[in-house]
Amino acid sequence: MDIKQRIGGHSSADFILFDIIVFSKEEILVLNRISNELASVLLKKAKKTQYDREVYVYGLELIISTLAGMLSILAVSTMLSDITAGLVFLFSFVPLRLFTGGYHASTYGKCFLVSNISYIVLILINNLIWKTVGIGAWVALFVVISLYIAYNAPQVNVHQNINLNKRKRSNRIVKHILVLDVIWIAYLGFHHYELMCVAILSVCLVAVFMLLTNKSIMKGVMES
């Protein structure tokens, strides 16, 4: 059985955004060695067999690389002198992204770069438009994007294998997250307009990654 299929049997979703940057074989070996050592400890405590090792190692590699990616976003936001924007981005983007699926890079390094470049582009766009776009337009954008996500999540790509029940469960979770986002974004709207715009753009970025693997929409774009 494929390792990702086995992972899918142990979790409600197989959607990971952030991955540690990997440019060399040595870095891959370091990540794998750390994951193996942690897996040994967990297998012993959980009284699992060695048959489960590959599942644990794969899961730990994803967790470690995900945390590394999140820390990199915070590092970038610190360099841009706005760590609060980085926190708002992570809070608005990551929970949805975990369950909406969509585009995923083929390697840890590519995913790391896509994540950080996406964040930088989002902040640049926000800096250009947040003062000029009215609250009505932001609300309309959020409503339209939220409806698209709620209706189409999760978008499963070729690297993912989850059954219908897990897709329905992921969709329910996404809808609950969107409800929380409404409250979160409304709070930001009353207290910090610029950060509200960051949050809405973060939700839009989730939709962009979904659109990239939405075959029906992409086919229509190509034909038009």
Tab-separated table of N, CA, C and O in Angstrom, residues 60-162:
chain	number	residue	atom	x	y	z
A	60	LEU	N	5.677	12.745	10.555
A	60	LEU	CA	6.584	13.635	11.275
A	60	LEU	C	7.342	14.549	10.322
A	60	LEU	O	7.600	15.713	10.639
A	61	GLU	N	7.722	14.025	9.158
A	61	GLU	CA	8.388	14.875	8.163
A	61	GLU	C	7.480	16.023	7.750
A	61	GLU	O	7.920	17.176	7.625
A	62	LEU	N	6.192	15.720	7.560
A	62	LEU	CA	5.232	16.768	7.175
A	62	LEU	C	5.039	17.780	8.299
A	62	LEU	O	4.973	18.983	8.053
A	63	ILE	N	4.952	17.290	9.538
A	63	ILE	CA	4.763	18.191	10.677
A	63	ILE	C	5.960	19.114	10.844
A	63	ILE	O	5.820	20.335	11.006
A	64	ILE	N	7.164	18.539	10.790
A	64	ILE	CA	8.378	19.333	10.969
A	64	ILE	C	8.518	20.367	9.855
A	64	ILE	O	8.813	21.543	10.101
A	65	SER	N	8.275	19.920	8.619
A	65	SER	CA	8.413	20.843	7.493
A	65	SER	C	7.331	21.918	7.522
A	65	SER	O	7.570	23.072	7.157
A	66	THR	N	6.130	21.556	7.984
A	66	THR	CA	5.048	22.535	8.104
A	66	THR	C	5.402	23.609	9.119
A	66	THR	O	5.230	24.813	8.877
A	67	LEU	N	5.881	23.180	10.293
A	67	LEU	CA	6.285	24.138	11.326
A	67	LEU	C	7.415	25.032	10.827
A	67	LEU	O	7.437	26.238	11.107
A	68	ALA	N	8.346	24.452	10.071
A	68	ALA	CA	9.451	25.240	9.529
A	68	ALA	C	8.922	26.298	8.562
A	68	ALA	O	9.382	27.455	8.566
A	69	GLY	N	7.933	25.918	7.753
A	69	GLY	CA	7.349	26.871	6.819
A	69	GLY	C	6.632	28.002	7.525
A	69	GLY	O	6.738	29.166	7.136
A	70	MET	N	5.906	27.669	8.598
A	70	MET	CA	5.201	28.706	9.361
A	70	MET	C	6.190	29.664	10.023
A	70	MET	O	5.977	30.880	10.036
A	71	LEU	N	7.272	29.114	10.554
A	71	LEU	CA	8.298	29.958	11.165
A	71	LEU	C	8.957	30.861	10.132
A	71	LEU	O	9.321	32.008	10.425
A	72	SER	N	9.090	30.347	8.906
A	72	SER	CA	9.702	31.164	7.854
A	72	SER	C	8.817	32.347	7.497
A	72	SER	O	9.303	33.447	7.221
A	73	ILE	N	7.482	32.135	7.501
A	73	ILE	CA	6.558	33.235	7.247
A	73	ILE	C	6.699	34.302	8.326
A	73	ILE	O	6.728	35.506	8.041
A	74	LEU	N	6.807	33.860	9.570
A	74	LEU	CA	6.986	34.817	10.666
A	74	LEU	C	8.324	35.545	10.542
A	74	LEU	O	8.418	36.734	10.856
A	75	ALA	N	9.349	34.819	10.066
A	75	ALA	CA	10.656	35.463	9.883
A	75	ALA	C	10.577	36.529	8.798
A	75	ALA	O	11.123	37.630	8.942
A	76	VAL	N	9.890	36.202	7.692
A	76	VAL	CA	9.730	37.171	6.606
A	76	VAL	C	8.944	38.384	7.081
A	76	VAL	O	9.309	39.536	6.794
A	77	SER	N	7.856	38.148	7.832
A	77	SER	CA	7.051	39.267	8.325
A	77	SER	C	7.838	40.125	9.307
A	77	SER	O	7.654	41.340	9.364
A	78	THR	N	8.744	39.491	10.056
A	78	THR	CA	9.606	40.256	10.963
A	78	THR	C	10.560	41.142	10.170
A	78	THR	O	10.773	42.313	10.515
A	79	MET	N	11.116	40.601	9.092
A	79	MET	CA	12.016	41.394	8.245
A	79	MET	C	11.281	42.548	7.573
A	79	MET	O	11.871	43.584	7.288
A	80	LEU	N	9.975	42.343	7.327
A	80	LEU	CA	9.156	43.399	6.741
A	80	LEU	C	8.604	44.341	7.815
A	80	LEU	O	7.805	45.218	7.514
A	81	SER	N	9.048	44.129	9.046
A	81	SER	CA	8.652	44.959	10.200
A	81	SER	C	7.156	44.928	10.465
A	81	SER	O	6.551	45.927	10.852
A	82	ASP	N	6.539	43.778	10.236
A	82	ASP	CA	5.106	43.663	10.509
A	82	ASP	C	4.767	42.217	10.848
A	82	ASP	O	4.104	41.510	10.084
A	83	ILE	N	5.224	41.770	12.012
A	83	ILE	CA	4.966	40.385	12.412
A	83	ILE	C	3.483	40.142	12.650
A	83	ILE	O	2.986	39.024	12.487
A	84	THR	N	2.746	41.204	13.018
A	84	THR	CA	1.306	41.049	13.232
A	84	THR	C	0.605	40.599	11.960
A	84	THR	O	-0.293	39.751	11.998
A	85	ALA	N	1.021	41.148	10.827
A	85	ALA	CA	0.445	40.740	9.542
A	85	ALA	C	0.734	39.270	9.273
A	85	ALA	O	-0.116	38.548	8.743
A	86	GLY	N	1.936	38.814	9.637
A	86	GLY	CA	2.280	37.410	9.472
A	86	GLY	C	1.397	36.508	10.309
A	86	GLY	O	0.944	35.448	9.849
A	87	LEU	N	1.122	36.912	11.544
A	87	LEU	CA	0.254	36.136	12.422
A	87	LEU	C	-1.176	36.098	11.897
A	87	LEU	O	-1.835	35.051	11.927
A	88	VAL	N	-1.660	37.247	11.404
A	88	VAL	CA	-3.013	37.298	10.835
A	88	VAL	C	-3.098	36.400	9.603
A	88	VAL	O	-4.090	35.673	9.411
A	89	PHE	N	-2.071	36.430	8.772
A	89	PHE	CA	-2.029	35.572	7.588
A	89	PHE	C	-2.110	34.104	7.976
A	89	PHE	O	-2.917	33.339	7.424
A	90	LEU	N	-1.266	33.681	8.906
A	90	LEU	CA	-1.247	32.281	9.322
A	90	LEU	C	-2.578	31.862	9.928
A	90	LEU	O	-3.103	30.782	9.622
A	91	PHE	N	-3.144	32.724	10.770
A	91	PHE	CA	-4.408	32.411	11.426
A	91	PHE	C	-5.552	32.315	10.424
A	91	PHE	O	-6.453	31.482	10.566
A	92	SER	N	-5.525	33.145	9.399
A	92	SER	CA	-6.606	33.179	8.400
A	92	SER	C	-6.419	32.135	7.313
A	92	SER	O	-7.412	31.602	6.780
A	93	PHE	N	-5.175	31.833	6.984
A	93	PHE	CA	-4.864	31.013	5.817
A	93	PHE	C	-4.701	29.529	6.138
A	93	PHE	O	-5.293	28.669	5.479
A	94	VAL	N	-3.908	29.221	7.153
A	94	VAL	CA	-3.533	27.830	7.406
A	94	VAL	C	-4.717	26.928	7.748
A	94	VAL	O	-4.844	25.835	7.160
A	95	PRO	N	-5.613	27.293	8.684
A	95	PRO	CA	-6.729	26.379	8.991
A	95	PRO	C	-7.558	26.005	7.766
A	95	PRO	O	-7.910	24.828	7.583
A	96	LEU	N	-7.860	26.983	6.915
A	96	LEU	CA	-8.610	26.678	5.692
A	96	LEU	C	-7.800	25.821	4.736
A	96	LEU	O	-8.298	24.850	4.167
A	97	ARG	N	-6.548	26.183	4.560
A	97	ARG	CA	-5.693	25.496	3.597
A	97	ARG	C	-5.519	24.019	3.938
A	97	ARG	O	-5.425	23.171	3.051
A	98	LEU	N	-5.535	23.701	5.221
A	98	LEU	CA	-5.362	22.318	5.640
A	98	LEU	C	-6.478	21.413	5.143
A	98	LEU	O	-6.271	20.218	4.954
A	99	PHE	N	-7.666	21.983	4.913
A	99	PHE	CA	-8.819	21.158	4.559
A	99	PHE	C	-9.421	21.465	3.190
A	99	PHE	O	-10.378	20.811	2.788
A	100	THR	N	-8.892	22.454	2.484
A	100	THR	CA	-9.467	22.802	1.178
A	100	THR	C	-8.736	22.158	0.011
A	100	THR	O	-9.261	22.108	-1.096
A	101	GLY	N	-7.530	21.672	0.231
A	101	GLY	CA	-6.785	21.035	-0.851
A	101	GLY	C	-6.338	22.026	-1.897
A	101	GLY	O	-6.062	23.181	-1.601
A	102	GLY	N	-6.309	21.584	-3.153
A	102	GLY	CA	-5.847	22.440	-4.232
A	102	GLY	C	-4.401	22.183	-4.598
A	102	GLY	O	-3.874	21.094	-4.365
A	103	TYR	N	-3.776	23.209	-5.156
A	103	TYR	CA	-2.408	23.048	-5.651
A	103	TYR	C	-1.425	22.750	-4.526
A	103	TYR	O	-1.463	23.375	-3.465
A	104	HIS	N	-0.552	21.778	-4.769
A	104	HIS	CA	0.549	21.485	-3.856
A	104	HIS	C	1.805	21.238	-4.690
A	104	HIS	O	1.764	20.512	-5.677
A	105	ALA	N	2.899	21.846	-4.300
A	105	ALA	CA	4.161	21.667	-5.010
A	105	ALA	C	4.656	20.231	-4.842
A	105	ALA	O	4.308	19.555	-3.876
A	106	SER	N	5.476	19.795	-5.775
A	106	SER	CA	5.912	18.399	-5.795
A	106	SER	C	7.045	18.101	-4.823
A	106	SER	O	7.311	16.937	-4.515
A	107	THR	N	7.742	19.124	-4.350
A	107	THR	CA	8.855	18.904	-3.420
A	107	THR	C	8.755	19.863	-2.244
A	107	THR	O	8.073	20.890	-2.309
A	108	TYR	N	9.452	19.533	-1.163
A	108	TYR	CA	9.491	20.404	0.005
A	108	TYR	C	10.042	21.784	-0.354
A	108	TYR	O	9.524	22.805	0.067
A	109	GLY	N	11.110	21.801	-1.138
A	109	GLY	CA	11.741	23.069	-1.499
A	109	GLY	C	10.820	23.973	-2.293
A	109	GLY	O	10.695	25.166	-2.008
A	110	LYS	N	10.143	23.399	-3.287
A	110	LYS	CA	9.223	24.186	-4.101
A	110	LYS	C	8.060	24.706	-3.266
A	110	LYS	O	7.626	25.852	-3.418
A	111	CYS	N	7.563	23.866	-2.364
A	111	CYS	CA	6.442	24.287	-1.526
A	111	CYS	C	6.857	25.427	-0.598
A	111	CYS	O	6.097	26.372	-0.384
A	112	PHE	N	8.061	25.332	-0.062
A	112	PHE	CA	8.593	26.378	0.798
A	112	PHE	C	8.639	27.709	0.047
A	112	PHE	O	8.199	28.744	0.542
A	113	LEU	N	9.179	27.666	-1.173
A	113	LEU	CA	9.304	28.883	-1.973
A	113	LEU	C	7.940	29.447	-2.355
A	113	LEU	O	7.721	30.659	-2.268
A	114	VAL	N	7.021	28.567	-2.769
A	114	VAL	CA	5.681	29.016	-3.146
A	114	VAL	C	4.992	29.688	-1.965
A	114	VAL	O	4.361	30.739	-2.102
A	115	SER	N	5.139	29.083	-0.774
A	115	SER	CA	4.498	29.630	0.427
A	115	SER	C	5.009	31.023	0.746
A	115	SER	O	4.225	31.955	0.982
A	116	ASN	N	6.325	31.177	0.750
A	116	ASN	CA	6.907	32.460	1.116
A	116	ASN	C	6.688	33.529	0.050
A	116	ASN	O	6.393	34.678	0.373
A	117	ILE	N	6.807	33.152	-1.223
A	117	ILE	CA	6.574	34.111	-2.298
A	117	ILE	C	5.114	34.552	-2.308
A	117	ILE	O	4.807	35.731	-2.500
A	118	SER	N	4.202	33.595	-2.065
A	118	SER	CA	2.774	33.936	-2.022
A	118	SER	C	2.494	34.953	-0.922
A	118	SER	O	1.727	35.901	-1.122
A	119	TYR	N	3.122	34.751	0.226
A	119	TYR	CA	2.910	35.674	1.342
A	119	TYR	C	3.446	37.065	1.008
A	119	TYR	O	2.770	38.075	1.258
A	120	ILE	N	4.636	37.119	0.431
A	120	ILE	CA	5.232	38.418	0.092
A	120	ILE	C	4.371	39.155	-0.934
A	120	ILE	O	4.116	40.356	-0.800
A	121	VAL	N	3.909	38.423	-1.971
A	121	VAL	CA	3.047	39.042	-2.995
A	121	VAL	C	1.748	39.534	-2.363
A	121	VAL	O	1.258	40.635	-2.681
A	122	LEU	N	1.181	38.736	-1.456
A	122	LEU	CA	-0.059	39.135	-0.787
A	122	LEU	C	0.128	40.438	-0.007
A	122	LEU	O	-0.715	41.334	-0.083
A	123	ILE	N	1.236	40.550	0.710
A	123	ILE	CA	1.497	41.759	1.500
A	123	ILE	C	1.710	42.968	0.583
A	123	ILE	O	1.222	44.075	0.865
A	124	LEU	N	2.400	42.760	-0.535
A	124	LEU	CA	2.611	43.851	-1.487
A	124	LEU	C	1.285	44.337	-2.066
A	124	LEU	O	1.042	45.544	-2.186
A	125	ILE	N	0.416	43.388	-2.430
A	125	ILE	CA	-0.892	43.755	-2.962
A	125	ILE	C	-1.702	44.503	-1.910
A	125	ILE	O	-2.334	45.524	-2.195
A	126	ASN	N	-1.670	43.986	-0.683
A	126	ASN	CA	-2.414	44.640	0.399
A	126	ASN	C	-1.942	46.075	0.618
A	126	ASN	O	-2.748	46.986	0.797
A	127	ASN	N	-0.626	46.267	0.599
A	127	ASN	CA	-0.076	47.615	0.796
A	127	ASN	C	-0.514	48.584	-0.297
A	127	ASN	O	-0.654	49.789	-0.056
A	128	LEU	N	-0.754	48.041	-1.499
A	128	LEU	CA	-1.132	48.892	-2.623
A	128	LEU	C	-2.608	49.273	-2.618
A	128	LEU	O	-2.978	50.355	-3.071
A	129	ILE	N	-3.472	48.400	-2.101
A	129	ILE	CA	-4.907	48.621	-2.303
A	129	ILE	C	-5.736	48.815	-1.050
A	129	ILE	O	-6.891	49.264	-1.152
A	130	TRP	N	-5.201	48.497	0.138
A	130	TRP	CA	-6.093	48.489	1.299
A	130	TRP	C	-6.681	49.869	1.629
A	130	TRP	O	-7.803	49.966	2.129
A	131	LYS	N	-5.948	50.927	1.314
A	131	LYS	CA	-6.440	52.274	1.609
A	131	LYS	C	-7.455	52.765	0.583
A	131	LYS	O	-8.268	53.643	0.878
A	132	THR	N	-7.393	52.214	-0.615
A	132	THR	CA	-8.231	52.725	-1.711
A	132	THR	C	-9.513	51.933	-1.928
A	132	THR	O	-10.448	52.437	-2.561
A	133	VAL	N	-9.562	50.693	-1.435
A	133	VAL	CA	-10.751	49.858	-1.622
A	133	VAL	C	-11.683	50.022	-0.426
A	133	VAL	O	-11.259	49.891	0.723
A	134	GLY	N	-12.947	50.307	-0.704
A	134	GLY	CA	-13.916	50.536	0.365
A	134	GLY	C	-14.356	49.271	1.063
A	134	GLY	O	-14.191	48.156	0.536
A	135	ILE	N	-14.944	49.421	2.230
A	135	ILE	CA	-15.378	48.287	3.034
A	135	ILE	C	-16.401	47.425	2.307
A	135	ILE	O	-16.400	46.191	2.424
A	136	GLY	N	-17.270	48.063	1.519
A	136	GLY	CA	-18.277	47.303	0.784
A	136	GLY	C	-17.665	46.327	-0.194
A	136	GLY	O	-18.123	45.181	-0.320
A	137	ALA	N	-16.623	46.775	-0.912
A	137	ALA	CA	-15.955	45.910	-1.878
A	137	ALA	C	-15.253	44.747	-1.182
A	137	ALA	O	-15.270	43.609	-1.669
A	138	TRP	N	-14.636	45.036	-0.030
A	138	TRP	CA	-13.955	43.966	0.722
A	138	TRP	C	-14.964	42.922	1.205
A	138	TRP	O	-14.705	41.709	1.111
A	139	VAL	N	-16.099	43.385	1.707
A	139	VAL	CA	-17.126	42.458	2.192
A	139	VAL	C	-17.661	41.608	1.047
A	139	VAL	O	-17.832	40.389	1.178
A	140	ALA	N	-17.927	42.242	-0.094
A	140	ALA	CA	-18.432	41.509	-1.260
A	140	ALA	C	-17.423	40.456	-1.714
A	140	ALA	O	-17.793	39.311	-2.035
A	141	LEU	N	-16.154	40.835	-1.736
A	141	LEU	CA	-15.101	39.902	-2.138
A	141	LEU	C	-15.055	38.708	-1.188
A	141	LEU	O	-14.990	37.553	-1.630
A	142	PHE	N	-15.113	38.981	0.101
A	142	PHE	CA	-15.060	37.905	1.089
A	142	PHE	C	-16.251	36.960	0.956
A	142	PHE	O	-16.105	35.732	1.048
A	143	VAL	N	-17.445	37.526	0.733
A	143	VAL	CA	-18.646	36.695	0.590
A	143	VAL	C	-18.537	35.787	-0.629
A	143	VAL	O	-18.802	34.573	-0.551
A	144	VAL	N	-18.143	36.344	-1.767
A	144	VAL	CA	-18.026	35.560	-3.001
A	144	VAL	C	-16.983	34.449	-2.855
A	144	VAL	O	-17.241	33.287	-3.214
A	145	ILE	N	-15.823	34.793	-2.316
A	145	ILE	CA	-14.758	33.813	-2.157
A	145	ILE	C	-15.162	32.724	-1.160
A	145	ILE	O	-14.897	31.530	-1.382
A	146	SER	N	-15.809	33.117	-0.077
A	146	SER	CA	-16.242	32.147	0.932
A	146	SER	C	-17.259	31.163	0.356
A	146	SER	O	-17.205	29.957	0.644
A	147	LEU	N	-18.186	31.669	-0.470
A	147	LEU	CA	-19.174	30.789	-1.101
A	147	LEU	C	-18.492	29.800	-2.049
A	147	LEU	O	-18.862	28.616	-2.099
A	148	TYR	N	-17.499	30.287	-2.802
A	148	TYR	CA	-16.764	29.392	-3.694
A	148	TYR	C	-16.067	28.292	-2.895
A	148	TYR	O	-16.138	27.109	-3.251
A	149	ILE	N	-15.386	28.669	-1.816
A	149	ILE	CA	-14.653	27.692	-1.008
A	149	ILE	C	-15.620	26.690	-0.372
A	149	ILE	O	-15.384	25.477	-0.405
A	150	ALA	N	-16.714	27.204	0.203
A	150	ALA	CA	-17.679	26.332	0.872
A	150	ALA	C	-18.292	25.327	-0.096
A	150	ALA	O	-18.553	24.169	0.269
A	151	TYR	N	-18.515	25.748	-1.338
A	151	TYR	CA	-19.166	24.877	-2.320
A	151	TYR	C	-18.190	23.878	-2.947
A	151	TYR	O	-18.565	22.749	-3.260
A	152	ASN	N	-16.934	24.270	-3.116
A	152	ASN	CA	-15.992	23.451	-3.882
A	152	ASN	C	-14.954	22.692	-3.051
A	152	ASN	O	-14.241	21.846	-3.588
A	153	ALA	N	-14.829	23.006	-1.776
A	153	ALA	CA	-13.825	22.320	-0.955
A	153	ALA	C	-14.305	20.905	-0.591
A	153	ALA	O	-15.490	20.681	-0.361
A	154	PRO	N	-13.357	19.948	-0.552
A	154	PRO	CA	-11.940	20.115	-0.893
A	154	PRO	C	-11.683	19.831	-2.368
A	154	PRO	O	-12.383	19.027	-2.978
A	155	GLN	N	-10.681	20.511	-2.914
A	155	GLN	CA	-10.220	20.231	-4.264
A	155	GLN	C	-9.070	19.223	-4.152
A	155	GLN	O	-8.009	19.536	-3.640
A	156	VAL	N	-9.300	18.014	-4.607
A	156	VAL	CA	-8.313	16.945	-4.456
A	156	VAL	C	-7.462	16.867	-5.706
A	156	VAL	O	-7.977	16.752	-6.814
A	157	ASN	N	-6.134	16.955	-5.520
A	157	ASN	CA	-5.254	16.845	-6.681
A	157	ASN	C	-4.757	15.423	-6.839
A	157	ASN	O	-5.080	14.528	-6.061
A	158	VAL	N	-3.949	15.201	-7.875
A	158	VAL	CA	-3.526	13.838	-8.229
A	158	VAL	C	-2.649	13.204	-7.166
A	158	VAL	O	-2.491	11.987	-7.122
A	159	HIS	N	-2.051	13.999	-6.286
A	159	HIS	CA	-1.168	13.459	-5.262
A	159	HIS	C	-1.921	13.074	-3.995
A	159	HIS	O	-1.318	12.602	-3.035
A	160	GLN	N	-3.253	13.280	-3.978
A	160	GLN	CA	-4.041	13.012	-2.789
A	160	GLN	C	-5.044	11.911	-3.060
A	160	GLN	O	-5.546	11.768	-4.164
A	161	ASN	N	-5.335	11.135	-2.036
A	161	ASN	CA	-6.259	10.029	-2.196
A	161	ASN	C	-7.133	9.920	-0.951
A	161	ASN	O	-6.782	9.264	0.014
A	162	ILE	N	-8.279	10.609	-0.946
A	162	ILE	CA	-9.196	10.530	0.183
A	162	ILE	C	-10.565	10.130	-0.333
A	162	ILE	O	-10.966	10.501	-1.438
